[in-house]
One Martini backbone bead per residue (centre of mass of N, CA, C, O) as a GRO file, in nm:
protein
  109
    1UNK     BB    1  -4.208   1.773   3.208
    2UNK     BB    2  -4.023   1.881   2.979
    3UNK     BB    3  -3.788   1.967   3.163
    4UNK     BB    4  -3.722   1.683   3.271
    5UNK     BB    5  -3.654   1.555   2.999
    6UNK     BB    6  -3.417   1.739   2.938
    7UNK     BB    7  -3.246   1.670   3.184
    8UNK     BB    8  -3.222   1.368   3.131
    9UNK     BB    9  -3.090   1.392   2.853
   10UNK     BB   10  -2.829   1.541   2.959
   11UNK     BB   11  -2.737   1.324   3.157
   12UNK     BB   12  -2.703   1.097   2.951
   13UNK     BB   13  -2.504   1.240   2.765
   14UNK     BB   14  -2.285   1.274   2.981
   15UNK     BB   15  -2.244   0.976   3.051
   16UNK     BB   16  -2.159   0.888   2.771
   17UNK     BB   17  -1.917   1.078   2.735
   18UNK     BB   18  -1.761   0.964   2.985
   19UNK     BB   19  -1.769   0.650   2.923
   20UNK     BB   20  -1.697   0.730   2.590
   21UNK     BB   21  -1.427   0.902   2.483
   22UNK     BB   22  -1.328   0.747   2.210
   23UNK     BB   23  -1.657   0.668   2.108
   24UNK     BB   24  -1.924   0.855   2.066
   25UNK     BB   25  -2.083   0.767   1.818
   26UNK     BB   26  -2.150   0.478   1.907
   27UNK     BB   27  -2.286   0.548   2.174
   28UNK     BB   28  -2.515   0.734   2.060
   29UNK     BB   29  -2.637   0.521   1.871
   30UNK     BB   30  -2.707   0.316   2.095
   31UNK     BB   31  -2.891   0.507   2.254
   32UNK     BB   32  -3.098   0.561   2.026
   33UNK     BB   33  -3.179   0.270   1.979
   34UNK     BB   34  -3.282   0.211   2.267
   35UNK     BB   35  -3.488   0.439   2.271
   36UNK     BB   36  -3.658   0.331   2.036
   37UNK     BB   37  -3.714   0.050   2.154
   38UNK     BB   38  -3.867   0.153   2.404
   39UNK     BB   39  -4.095   0.300   2.255
   40UNK     BB   40  -4.199   0.053   2.107
   41UNK     BB   41  -4.256  -0.125   2.355
   42UNK     BB   42  -4.460   0.068   2.490
   43UNK     BB   43  -4.660   0.081   2.253
   44UNK     BB   44  -4.714  -0.227   2.233
   45UNK     BB   45  -4.809  -0.254   2.553
   46UNK     BB   46  -5.029  -0.038   2.610
   47UNK     BB   47  -5.302  -0.221   2.533
   48UNK     BB   48  -5.222  -0.517   2.674
   49UNK     BB   49  -5.164  -0.382   2.954
   50UNK     BB   50  -5.141  -0.306   3.270
   51UNK     BB   51  -5.004  -0.099   3.499
   52UNK     BB   52  -4.869  -0.306   3.692
   53UNK     BB   53  -4.703  -0.453   3.476
   54UNK     BB   54  -4.547  -0.207   3.373
   55UNK     BB   55  -4.413  -0.145   3.647
   56UNK     BB   56  -4.257  -0.414   3.674
   57UNK     BB   57  -4.097  -0.387   3.417
   58UNK     BB   58  -3.958  -0.122   3.485
   59UNK     BB   59  -3.824  -0.206   3.751
   60UNK     BB   60  -3.657  -0.435   3.629
   61UNK     BB   61  -3.506  -0.267   3.415
   62UNK     BB   62  -3.377  -0.065   3.617
   63UNK     BB   63  -3.222  -0.271   3.783
   64UNK     BB   64  -3.057  -0.383   3.548
   65UNK     BB   65  -2.928  -0.109   3.466
   66UNK     BB   66  -2.785  -0.048   3.732
   67UNK     BB   67  -2.610  -0.305   3.741
   68UNK     BB   68  -2.465  -0.249   3.470
   69UNK     BB   69  -2.342   0.027   3.554
   70UNK     BB   70  -2.179  -0.074   3.792
   71UNK     BB   71  -2.009  -0.277   3.633
   72UNK     BB   72  -1.880  -0.074   3.439
   73UNK     BB   73  -1.747   0.103   3.649
   74UNK     BB   74  -1.571  -0.118   3.772
   75UNK     BB   75  -1.421  -0.194   3.509
   76UNK     BB   76  -1.294   0.087   3.469
   77UNK     BB   77  -1.141   0.089   3.738
   78UNK     BB   78  -0.970  -0.165   3.694
   79UNK     BB   79  -0.835  -0.073   3.432
   80UNK     BB   80  -0.710   0.181   3.547
   81UNK     BB   81  -0.543   0.034   3.767
   82UNK     BB   82  -0.371  -0.141   3.574
   83UNK     BB   83  -0.246   0.094   3.421
   84UNK     BB   84  -0.112   0.229   3.668
   85UNK     BB   85   0.067  -0.014   3.747
   86UNK     BB   86   0.222  -0.031   3.475
   87UNK     BB   87   0.333   0.258   3.482
   88UNK     BB   88   0.482   0.233   3.752
   89UNK     BB   89   0.669  -0.007   3.666
   90UNK     BB   90   0.803   0.140   3.428
   91UNK     BB   91   0.917   0.379   3.596
   92UNK     BB   92   1.085   0.203   3.792
   93UNK     BB   93   1.261   0.067   3.571
   94UNK     BB   94   1.385   0.327   3.457
   95UNK     BB   95   1.509   0.434   3.724
   96UNK     BB   96   1.694   0.187   3.769
   97UNK     BB   97   1.853   0.211   3.508
   98UNK     BB   98   1.958   0.503   3.561
   99UNK     BB   99   2.106   0.436   3.823
  100UNK     BB  100   2.299   0.225   3.708
  101UNK     BB  101   2.436   0.411   3.504
  102UNK     BB  102   2.540   0.614   3.713
  103UNK     BB  103   2.709   0.414   3.875
  104UNK     BB  104   2.890   0.319   3.634
  105UNK     BB  105   3.000   0.612   3.565
  106UNK     BB  106   3.125   0.681   3.856
  107UNK     BB  107   3.318   0.464   3.824
  108UNK     BB  108   3.632   0.377   3.808
  109UNK     BB  109   3.849   0.208   3.565
   0.00000   0.00000   0.00000
């Protein structure tokens, strides 16, 4: 059980580091806050609810978390695609300007 917890912790840490390369400190602080909030939530509901209700809550939260993760990955992909299109357009514009300068300098006056 302890080994599985360590593996999951490392997987989450790697996902956070990959997803937020520019600001790891804020990402890990947010992760630790949500981890503490989850532990408090589980402790608070531990004595008040039965196992089936806890399982439904966990399944709902996991489904919501997976949907949010997929949306975040899609947003990162779209943003990266827009950046690539802008970079390609800027490169094409620069090469066109360079070609026009070469053509103008090659013509005799």
